[in-house]
PDB file of C-alpha atoms in Angstrom:
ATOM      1  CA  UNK B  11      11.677   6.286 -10.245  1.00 66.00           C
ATOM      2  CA  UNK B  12      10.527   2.770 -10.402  1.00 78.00           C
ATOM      3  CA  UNK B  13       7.431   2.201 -12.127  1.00 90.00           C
ATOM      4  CA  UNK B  14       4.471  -0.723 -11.328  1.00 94.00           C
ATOM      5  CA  UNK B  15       1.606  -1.384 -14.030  1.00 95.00           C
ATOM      6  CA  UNK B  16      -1.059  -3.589 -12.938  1.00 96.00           C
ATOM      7  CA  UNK B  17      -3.755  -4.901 -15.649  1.00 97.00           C
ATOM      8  CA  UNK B  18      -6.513  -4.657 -15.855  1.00 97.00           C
ATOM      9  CA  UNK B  19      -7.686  -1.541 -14.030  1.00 96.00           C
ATOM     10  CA  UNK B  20     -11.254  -2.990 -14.184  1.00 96.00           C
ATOM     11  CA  UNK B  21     -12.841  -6.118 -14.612  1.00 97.00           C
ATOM     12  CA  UNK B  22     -16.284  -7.152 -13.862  1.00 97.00           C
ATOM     13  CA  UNK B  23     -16.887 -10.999 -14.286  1.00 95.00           C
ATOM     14  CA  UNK B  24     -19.797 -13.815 -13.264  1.00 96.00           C
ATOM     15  CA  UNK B  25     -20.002 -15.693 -10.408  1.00 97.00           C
ATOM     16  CA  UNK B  26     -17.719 -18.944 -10.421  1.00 97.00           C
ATOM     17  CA  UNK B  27     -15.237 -17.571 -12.922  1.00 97.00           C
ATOM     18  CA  UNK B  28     -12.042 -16.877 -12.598  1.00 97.00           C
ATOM     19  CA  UNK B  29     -10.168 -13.709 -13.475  1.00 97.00           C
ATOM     20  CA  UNK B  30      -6.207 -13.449 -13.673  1.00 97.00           C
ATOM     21  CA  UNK B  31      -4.364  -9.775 -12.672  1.00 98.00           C
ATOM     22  CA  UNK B  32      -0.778  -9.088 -13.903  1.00 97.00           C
ATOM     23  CA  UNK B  33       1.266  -6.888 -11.778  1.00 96.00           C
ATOM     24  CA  UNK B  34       4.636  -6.296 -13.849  1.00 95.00           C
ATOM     25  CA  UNK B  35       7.774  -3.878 -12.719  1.00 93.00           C
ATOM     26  CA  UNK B  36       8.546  -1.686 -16.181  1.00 92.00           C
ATOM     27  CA  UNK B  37      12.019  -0.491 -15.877  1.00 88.00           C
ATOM     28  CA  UNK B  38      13.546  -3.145 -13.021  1.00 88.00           C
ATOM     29  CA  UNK B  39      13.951  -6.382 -12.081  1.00 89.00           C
ATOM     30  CA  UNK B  40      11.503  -7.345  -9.235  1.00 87.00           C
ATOM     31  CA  UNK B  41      13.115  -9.891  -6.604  1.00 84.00           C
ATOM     32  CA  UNK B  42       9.972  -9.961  -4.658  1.00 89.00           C
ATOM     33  CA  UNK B  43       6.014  -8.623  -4.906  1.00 92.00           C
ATOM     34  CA  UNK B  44       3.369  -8.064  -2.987  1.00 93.00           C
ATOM     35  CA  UNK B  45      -0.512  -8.431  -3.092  1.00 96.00           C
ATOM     36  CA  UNK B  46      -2.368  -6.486  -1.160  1.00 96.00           C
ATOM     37  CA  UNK B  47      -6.460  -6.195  -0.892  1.00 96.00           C
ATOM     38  CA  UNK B  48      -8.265  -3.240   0.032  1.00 93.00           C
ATOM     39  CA  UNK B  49     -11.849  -3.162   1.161  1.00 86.00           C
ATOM     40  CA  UNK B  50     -14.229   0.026   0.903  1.00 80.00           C
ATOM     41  CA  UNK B  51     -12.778   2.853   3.767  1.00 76.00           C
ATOM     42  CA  UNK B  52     -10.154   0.229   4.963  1.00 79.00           C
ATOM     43  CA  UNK B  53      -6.958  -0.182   4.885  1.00 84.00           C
ATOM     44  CA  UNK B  54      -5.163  -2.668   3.181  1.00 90.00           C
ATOM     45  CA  UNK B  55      -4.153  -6.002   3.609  1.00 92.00           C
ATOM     46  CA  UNK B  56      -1.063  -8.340   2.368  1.00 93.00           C
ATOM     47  CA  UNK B  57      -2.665 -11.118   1.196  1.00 96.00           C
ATOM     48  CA  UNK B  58       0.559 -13.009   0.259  1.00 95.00           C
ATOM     49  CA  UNK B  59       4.589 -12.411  -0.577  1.00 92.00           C
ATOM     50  CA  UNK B  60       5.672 -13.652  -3.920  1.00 89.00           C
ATOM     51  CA  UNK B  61       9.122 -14.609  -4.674  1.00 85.00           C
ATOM     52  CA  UNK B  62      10.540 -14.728  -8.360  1.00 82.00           C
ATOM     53  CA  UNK B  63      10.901 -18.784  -9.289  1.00 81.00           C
ATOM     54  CA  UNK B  64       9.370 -20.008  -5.977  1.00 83.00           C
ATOM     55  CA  UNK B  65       6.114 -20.622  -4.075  1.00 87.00           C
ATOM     56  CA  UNK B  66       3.956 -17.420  -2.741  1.00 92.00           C
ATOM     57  CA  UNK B  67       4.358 -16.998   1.107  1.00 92.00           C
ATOM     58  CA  UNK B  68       0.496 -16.071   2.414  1.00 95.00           C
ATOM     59  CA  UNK B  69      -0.751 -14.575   5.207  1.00 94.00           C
ATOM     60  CA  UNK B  70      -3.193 -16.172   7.929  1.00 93.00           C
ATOM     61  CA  UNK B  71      -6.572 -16.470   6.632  1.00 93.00           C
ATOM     62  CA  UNK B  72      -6.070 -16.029   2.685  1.00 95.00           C
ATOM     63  CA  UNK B  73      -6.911 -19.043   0.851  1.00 94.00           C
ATOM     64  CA  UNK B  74      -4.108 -19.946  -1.471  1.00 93.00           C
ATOM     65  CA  UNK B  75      -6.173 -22.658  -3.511  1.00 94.00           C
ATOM     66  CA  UNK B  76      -8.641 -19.822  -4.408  1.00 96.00           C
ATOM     67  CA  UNK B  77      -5.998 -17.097  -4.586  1.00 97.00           C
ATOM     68  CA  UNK B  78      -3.275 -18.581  -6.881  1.00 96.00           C
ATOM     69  CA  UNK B  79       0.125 -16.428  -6.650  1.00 94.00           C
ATOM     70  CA  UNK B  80       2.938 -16.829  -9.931  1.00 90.00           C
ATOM     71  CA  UNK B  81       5.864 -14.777  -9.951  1.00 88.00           C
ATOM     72  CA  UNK B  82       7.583 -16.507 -13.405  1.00 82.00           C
ATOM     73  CA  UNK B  83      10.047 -13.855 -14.149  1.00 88.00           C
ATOM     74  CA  UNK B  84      11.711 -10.657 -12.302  1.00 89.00           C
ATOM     75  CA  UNK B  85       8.975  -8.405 -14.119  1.00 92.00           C
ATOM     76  CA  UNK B  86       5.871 -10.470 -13.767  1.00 94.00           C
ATOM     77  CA  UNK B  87       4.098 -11.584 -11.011  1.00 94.00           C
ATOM     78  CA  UNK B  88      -0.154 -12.753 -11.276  1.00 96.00           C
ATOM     79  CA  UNK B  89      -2.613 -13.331  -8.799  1.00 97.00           C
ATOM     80  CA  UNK B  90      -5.792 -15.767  -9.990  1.00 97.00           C
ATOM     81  CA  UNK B  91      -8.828 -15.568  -8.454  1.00 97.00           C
ATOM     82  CA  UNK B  92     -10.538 -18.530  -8.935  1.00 97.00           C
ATOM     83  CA  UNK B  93     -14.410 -19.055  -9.046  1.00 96.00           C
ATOM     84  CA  UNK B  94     -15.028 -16.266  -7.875  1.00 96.00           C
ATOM     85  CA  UNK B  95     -17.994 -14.801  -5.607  1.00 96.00           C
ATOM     86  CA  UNK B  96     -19.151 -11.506  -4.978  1.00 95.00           C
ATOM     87  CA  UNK B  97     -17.312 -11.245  -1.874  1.00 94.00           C
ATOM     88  CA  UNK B  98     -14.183 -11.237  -3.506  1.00 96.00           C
ATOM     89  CA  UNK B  99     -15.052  -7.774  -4.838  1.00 95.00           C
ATOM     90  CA  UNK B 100     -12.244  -5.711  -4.425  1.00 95.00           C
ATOM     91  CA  UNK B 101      -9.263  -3.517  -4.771  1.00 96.00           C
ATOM     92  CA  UNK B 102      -6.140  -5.424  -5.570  1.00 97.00           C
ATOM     93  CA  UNK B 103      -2.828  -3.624  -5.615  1.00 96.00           C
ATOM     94  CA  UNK B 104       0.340  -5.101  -5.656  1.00 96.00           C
ATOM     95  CA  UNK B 105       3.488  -3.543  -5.243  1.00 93.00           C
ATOM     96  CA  UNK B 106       7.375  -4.522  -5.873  1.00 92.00           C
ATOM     97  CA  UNK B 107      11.062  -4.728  -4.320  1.00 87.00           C
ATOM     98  CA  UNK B 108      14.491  -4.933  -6.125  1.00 80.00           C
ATOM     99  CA  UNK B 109      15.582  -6.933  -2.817  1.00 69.00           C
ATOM    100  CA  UNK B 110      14.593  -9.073  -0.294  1.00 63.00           C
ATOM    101  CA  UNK B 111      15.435  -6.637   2.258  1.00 64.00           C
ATOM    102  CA  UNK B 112      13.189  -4.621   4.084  1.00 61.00           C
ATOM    103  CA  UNK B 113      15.216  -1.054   3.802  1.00 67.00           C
ATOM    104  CA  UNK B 114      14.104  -1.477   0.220  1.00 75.00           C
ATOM    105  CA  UNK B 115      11.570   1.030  -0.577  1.00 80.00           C
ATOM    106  CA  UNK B 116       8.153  -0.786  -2.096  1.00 85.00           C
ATOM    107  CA  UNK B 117       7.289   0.651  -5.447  1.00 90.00           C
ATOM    108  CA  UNK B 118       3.079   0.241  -6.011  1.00 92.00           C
ATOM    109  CA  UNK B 119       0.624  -0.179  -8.597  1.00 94.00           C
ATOM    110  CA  UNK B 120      -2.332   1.682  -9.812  1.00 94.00           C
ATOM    111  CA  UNK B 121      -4.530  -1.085  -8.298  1.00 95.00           C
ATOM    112  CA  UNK B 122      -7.435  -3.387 -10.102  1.00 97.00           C
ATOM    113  CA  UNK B 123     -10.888  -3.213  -9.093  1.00 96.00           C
ATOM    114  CA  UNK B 124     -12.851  -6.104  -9.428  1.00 97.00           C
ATOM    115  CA  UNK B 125     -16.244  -7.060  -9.212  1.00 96.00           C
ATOM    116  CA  UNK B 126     -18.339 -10.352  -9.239  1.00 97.00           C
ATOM    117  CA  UNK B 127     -21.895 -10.205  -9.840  1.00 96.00           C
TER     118      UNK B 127
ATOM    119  CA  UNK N  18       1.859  -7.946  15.909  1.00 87.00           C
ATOM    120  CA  UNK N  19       2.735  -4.869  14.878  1.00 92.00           C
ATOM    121  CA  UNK N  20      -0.215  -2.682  15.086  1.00 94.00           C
ATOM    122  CA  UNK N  21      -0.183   1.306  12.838  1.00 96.00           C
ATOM    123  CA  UNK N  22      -2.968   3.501  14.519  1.00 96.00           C
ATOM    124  CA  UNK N  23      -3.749   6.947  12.363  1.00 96.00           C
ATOM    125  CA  UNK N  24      -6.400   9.762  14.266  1.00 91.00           C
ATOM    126  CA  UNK N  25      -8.444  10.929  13.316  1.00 91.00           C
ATOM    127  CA  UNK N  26     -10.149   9.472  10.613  1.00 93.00           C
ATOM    128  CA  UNK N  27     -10.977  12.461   8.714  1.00 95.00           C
ATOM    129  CA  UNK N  28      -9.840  15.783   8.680  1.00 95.00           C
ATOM    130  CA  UNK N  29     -11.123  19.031   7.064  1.00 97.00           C
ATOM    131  CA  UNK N  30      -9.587  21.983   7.125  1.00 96.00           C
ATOM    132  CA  UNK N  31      -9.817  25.099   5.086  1.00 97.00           C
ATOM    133  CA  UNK N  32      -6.985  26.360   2.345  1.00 97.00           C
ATOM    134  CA  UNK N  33      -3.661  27.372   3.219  1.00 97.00           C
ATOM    135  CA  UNK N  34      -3.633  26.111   6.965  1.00 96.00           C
ATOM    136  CA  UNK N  35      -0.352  24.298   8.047  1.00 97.00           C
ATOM    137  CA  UNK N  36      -1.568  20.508   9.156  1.00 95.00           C
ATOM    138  CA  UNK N  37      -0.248  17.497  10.958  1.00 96.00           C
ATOM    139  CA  UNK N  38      -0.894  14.459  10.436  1.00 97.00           C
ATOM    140  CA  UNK N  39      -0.455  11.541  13.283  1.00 97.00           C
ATOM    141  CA  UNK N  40       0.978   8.196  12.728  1.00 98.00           C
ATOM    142  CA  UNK N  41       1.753   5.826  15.804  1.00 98.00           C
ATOM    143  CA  UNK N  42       2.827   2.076  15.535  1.00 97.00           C
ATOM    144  CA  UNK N  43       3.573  -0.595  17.857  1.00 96.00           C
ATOM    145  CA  UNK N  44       6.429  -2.264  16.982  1.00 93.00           C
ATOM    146  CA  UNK N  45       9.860  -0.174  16.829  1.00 92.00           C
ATOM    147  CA  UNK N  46      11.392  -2.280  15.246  1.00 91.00           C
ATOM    148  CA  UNK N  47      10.747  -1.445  11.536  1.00 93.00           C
ATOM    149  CA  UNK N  48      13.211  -0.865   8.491  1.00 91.00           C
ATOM    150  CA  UNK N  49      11.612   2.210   7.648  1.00 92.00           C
ATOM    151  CA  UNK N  50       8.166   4.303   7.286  1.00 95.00           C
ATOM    152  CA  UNK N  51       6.144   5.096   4.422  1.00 95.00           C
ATOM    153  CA  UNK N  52       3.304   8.400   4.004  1.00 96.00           C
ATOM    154  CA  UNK N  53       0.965   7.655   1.290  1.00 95.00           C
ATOM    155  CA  UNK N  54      -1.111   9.563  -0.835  1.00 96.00           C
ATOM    156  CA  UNK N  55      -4.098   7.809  -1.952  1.00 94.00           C
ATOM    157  CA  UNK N  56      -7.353   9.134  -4.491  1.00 93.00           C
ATOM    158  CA  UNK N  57     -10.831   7.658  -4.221  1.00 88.00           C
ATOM    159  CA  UNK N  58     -10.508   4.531  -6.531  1.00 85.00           C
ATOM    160  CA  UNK N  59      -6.922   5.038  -7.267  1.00 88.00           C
ATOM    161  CA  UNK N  60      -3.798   3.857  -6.457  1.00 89.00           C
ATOM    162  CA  UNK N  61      -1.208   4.453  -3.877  1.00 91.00           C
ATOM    163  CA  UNK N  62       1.598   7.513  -4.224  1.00 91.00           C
ATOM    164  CA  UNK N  63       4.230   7.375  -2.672  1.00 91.00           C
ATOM    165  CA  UNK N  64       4.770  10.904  -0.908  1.00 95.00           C
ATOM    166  CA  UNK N  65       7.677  10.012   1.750  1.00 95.00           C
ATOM    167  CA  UNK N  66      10.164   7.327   2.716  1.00 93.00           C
ATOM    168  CA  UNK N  67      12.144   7.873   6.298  1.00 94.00           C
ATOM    169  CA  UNK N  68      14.530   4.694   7.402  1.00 92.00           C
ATOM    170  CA  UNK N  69      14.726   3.933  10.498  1.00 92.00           C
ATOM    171  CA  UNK N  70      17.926   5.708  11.004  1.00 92.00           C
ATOM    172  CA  UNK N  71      16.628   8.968   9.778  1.00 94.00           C
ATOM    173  CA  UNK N  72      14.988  11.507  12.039  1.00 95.00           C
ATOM    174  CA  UNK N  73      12.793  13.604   8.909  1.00 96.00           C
ATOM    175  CA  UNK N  74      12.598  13.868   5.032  1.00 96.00           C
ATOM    176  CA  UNK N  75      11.333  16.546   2.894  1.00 97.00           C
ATOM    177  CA  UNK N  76       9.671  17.281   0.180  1.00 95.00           C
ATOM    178  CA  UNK N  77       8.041  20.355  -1.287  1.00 97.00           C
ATOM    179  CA  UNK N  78       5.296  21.078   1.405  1.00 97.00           C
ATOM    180  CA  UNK N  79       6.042  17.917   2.823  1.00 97.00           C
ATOM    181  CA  UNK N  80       8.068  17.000   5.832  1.00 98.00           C
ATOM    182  CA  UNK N  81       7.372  13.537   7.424  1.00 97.00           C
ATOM    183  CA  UNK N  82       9.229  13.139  10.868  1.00 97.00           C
ATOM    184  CA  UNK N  83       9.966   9.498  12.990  1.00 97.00           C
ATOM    185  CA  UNK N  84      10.831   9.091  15.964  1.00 96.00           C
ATOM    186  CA  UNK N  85      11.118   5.024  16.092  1.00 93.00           C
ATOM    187  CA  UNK N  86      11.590   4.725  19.748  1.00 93.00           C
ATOM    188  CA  UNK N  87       8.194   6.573  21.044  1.00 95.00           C
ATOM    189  CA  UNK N  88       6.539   4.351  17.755  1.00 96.00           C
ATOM    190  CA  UNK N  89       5.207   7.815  16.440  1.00 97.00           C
ATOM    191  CA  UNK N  90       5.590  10.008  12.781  1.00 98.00           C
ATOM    192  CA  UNK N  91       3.873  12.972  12.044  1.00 97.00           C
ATOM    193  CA  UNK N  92       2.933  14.028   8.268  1.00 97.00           C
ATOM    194  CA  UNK N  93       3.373  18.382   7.816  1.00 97.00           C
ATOM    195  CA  UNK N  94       1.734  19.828   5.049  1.00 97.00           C
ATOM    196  CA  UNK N  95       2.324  23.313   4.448  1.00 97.00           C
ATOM    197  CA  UNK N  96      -0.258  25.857   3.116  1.00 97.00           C
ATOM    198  CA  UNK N  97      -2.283  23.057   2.360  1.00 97.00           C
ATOM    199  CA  UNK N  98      -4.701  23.553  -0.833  1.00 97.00           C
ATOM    200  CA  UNK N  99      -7.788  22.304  -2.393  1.00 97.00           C
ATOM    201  CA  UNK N 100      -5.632  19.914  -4.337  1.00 97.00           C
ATOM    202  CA  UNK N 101      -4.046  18.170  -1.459  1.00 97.00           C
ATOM    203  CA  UNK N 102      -7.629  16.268  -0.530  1.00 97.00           C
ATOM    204  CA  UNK N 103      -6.806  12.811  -0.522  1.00 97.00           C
ATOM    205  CA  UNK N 104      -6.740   9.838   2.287  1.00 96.00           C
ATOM    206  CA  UNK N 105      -2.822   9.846   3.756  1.00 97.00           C
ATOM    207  CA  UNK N 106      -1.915   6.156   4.482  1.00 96.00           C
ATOM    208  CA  UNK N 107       1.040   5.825   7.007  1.00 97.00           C
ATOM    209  CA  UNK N 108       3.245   2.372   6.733  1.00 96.00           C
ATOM    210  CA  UNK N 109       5.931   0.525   8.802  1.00 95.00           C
ATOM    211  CA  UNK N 110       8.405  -1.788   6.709  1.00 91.00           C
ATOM    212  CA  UNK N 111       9.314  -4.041   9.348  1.00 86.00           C
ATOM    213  CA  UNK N 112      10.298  -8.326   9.080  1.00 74.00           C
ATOM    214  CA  UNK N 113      10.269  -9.928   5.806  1.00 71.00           C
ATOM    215  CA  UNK N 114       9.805  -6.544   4.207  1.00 76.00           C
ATOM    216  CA  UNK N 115       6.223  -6.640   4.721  1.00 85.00           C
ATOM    217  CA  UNK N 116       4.004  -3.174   5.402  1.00 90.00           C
ATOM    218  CA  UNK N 117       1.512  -2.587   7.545  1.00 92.00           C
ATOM    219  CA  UNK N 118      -0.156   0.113   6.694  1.00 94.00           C
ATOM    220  CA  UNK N 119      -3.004   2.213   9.020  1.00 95.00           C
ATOM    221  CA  UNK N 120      -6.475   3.048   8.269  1.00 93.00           C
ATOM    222  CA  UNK N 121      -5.415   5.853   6.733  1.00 95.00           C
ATOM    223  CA  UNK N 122      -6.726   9.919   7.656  1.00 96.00           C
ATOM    224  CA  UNK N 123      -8.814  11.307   4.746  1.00 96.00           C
ATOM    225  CA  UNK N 124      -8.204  15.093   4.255  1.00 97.00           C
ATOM    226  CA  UNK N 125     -10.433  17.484   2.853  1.00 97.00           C
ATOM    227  CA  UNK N 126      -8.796  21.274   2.015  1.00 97.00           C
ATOM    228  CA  UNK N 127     -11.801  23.688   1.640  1.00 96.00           C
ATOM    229  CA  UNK N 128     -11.759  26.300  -0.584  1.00 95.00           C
TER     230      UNK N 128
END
């Protein structure tokens, strides 16, 4: 099976900081990612579409100057919060694709909680 | 906008019944459908994948069915057990690869 690490699992931070989350794909090469944000007993949301060695595609509504999308290699892809606020606490999970097409199946991570007190 | 609708919201239901679980979506055109498995503050498991040309997959105690023109998939779990407690997220793959997922239906086996 594929396999999607996501780092930290936790991170707690202050108020105006900003906090980076690496989503990597261990054992293939990841043509496209996927953020996704998950509120308490909801379900969850594509924030944005990255693409290895080109700009993030985001969805309506997410802010891409405070949500800051690089996907440098075919393993690596990291989503910046920047100065964050407490309502940016959260669940972020990405996930991962060998293609671009849609039959491909999307391979998830464990997910990073974050909170900003 | 393709819209993924999952009732009811919670389930509980005590060990070793048989159990469906409803997914309907909007939009039949999709690449394929996902069932999650998902544990307070975890992650997502994968459980099944069906493509949109398949009818059912299997596994274990699991059989997910689609039927992609009515927009509906049902999630069976066998002789469920304590162990299978979880919230079961249904998703449709459909343009530009993107999911949309449901609220998801959290299940609670009873002893």
């Amino acid at each position: 099976g594929a396999v999607v690490s996501q780092h930290p699992s936790r991170v707690i931070c202050k108020s105006g900081t900003s906090v980076k989350i690496e989503c990597r794909s261990l054992d293939f090469q990841a043509t496209t990612m996927f953020w996704y944000r998950q509120f308490p007993k909801k379900s969850l949301m594509l924030m944005a579409t990255s693409n290895e060695g080109s700009k993030a595609t985001y969805e309506q509504g997410v802010e891409k100057d405070k949500f800051l999308i690089n996907h440098a290699s075919l393993t690596l892809s990291t989503l910046t919060v920047t100065s964050a606020h407490p309502e940016d606490s959260s669940f972020y999970i990405c996930s991962a694709i060998r293609g671009t097409s849609g039959a491909y199946e999307q391979y998830f991570g464990p997910g990073t909680r974050l909170t900003v007190t | 906008k393709q819209e993924v609708t999952q009732i009811p919201a919670a389930l509980s239901v005590p060990e070793g019944e048989n159990l469906v679980l409803n997914c309907s979506f909007t939009d039949s055109a999709i690449y394929n459908l996902q069932w999650f498995r998902q544990d307070p503050g975890k992650g997502l498991t994968s459980l099944l994948l069906i493509q949109s040309s398949q009818r059912e997959q299997t596994s274990g105690r699991l059989n997910a069915s689609l039927d992609k023109s009515s927009g509906r998939s049902t999630l069976y779990i066998a002789a469920s057990q304590p162990g299978d407690s979880a919230t079961y997220l249904c998703a449709v793959t459909g343009a530009n690869s993107k999911l949309t997922f449901g609220k998801g239906i959290t299940l609670s086996v009873r002893p």
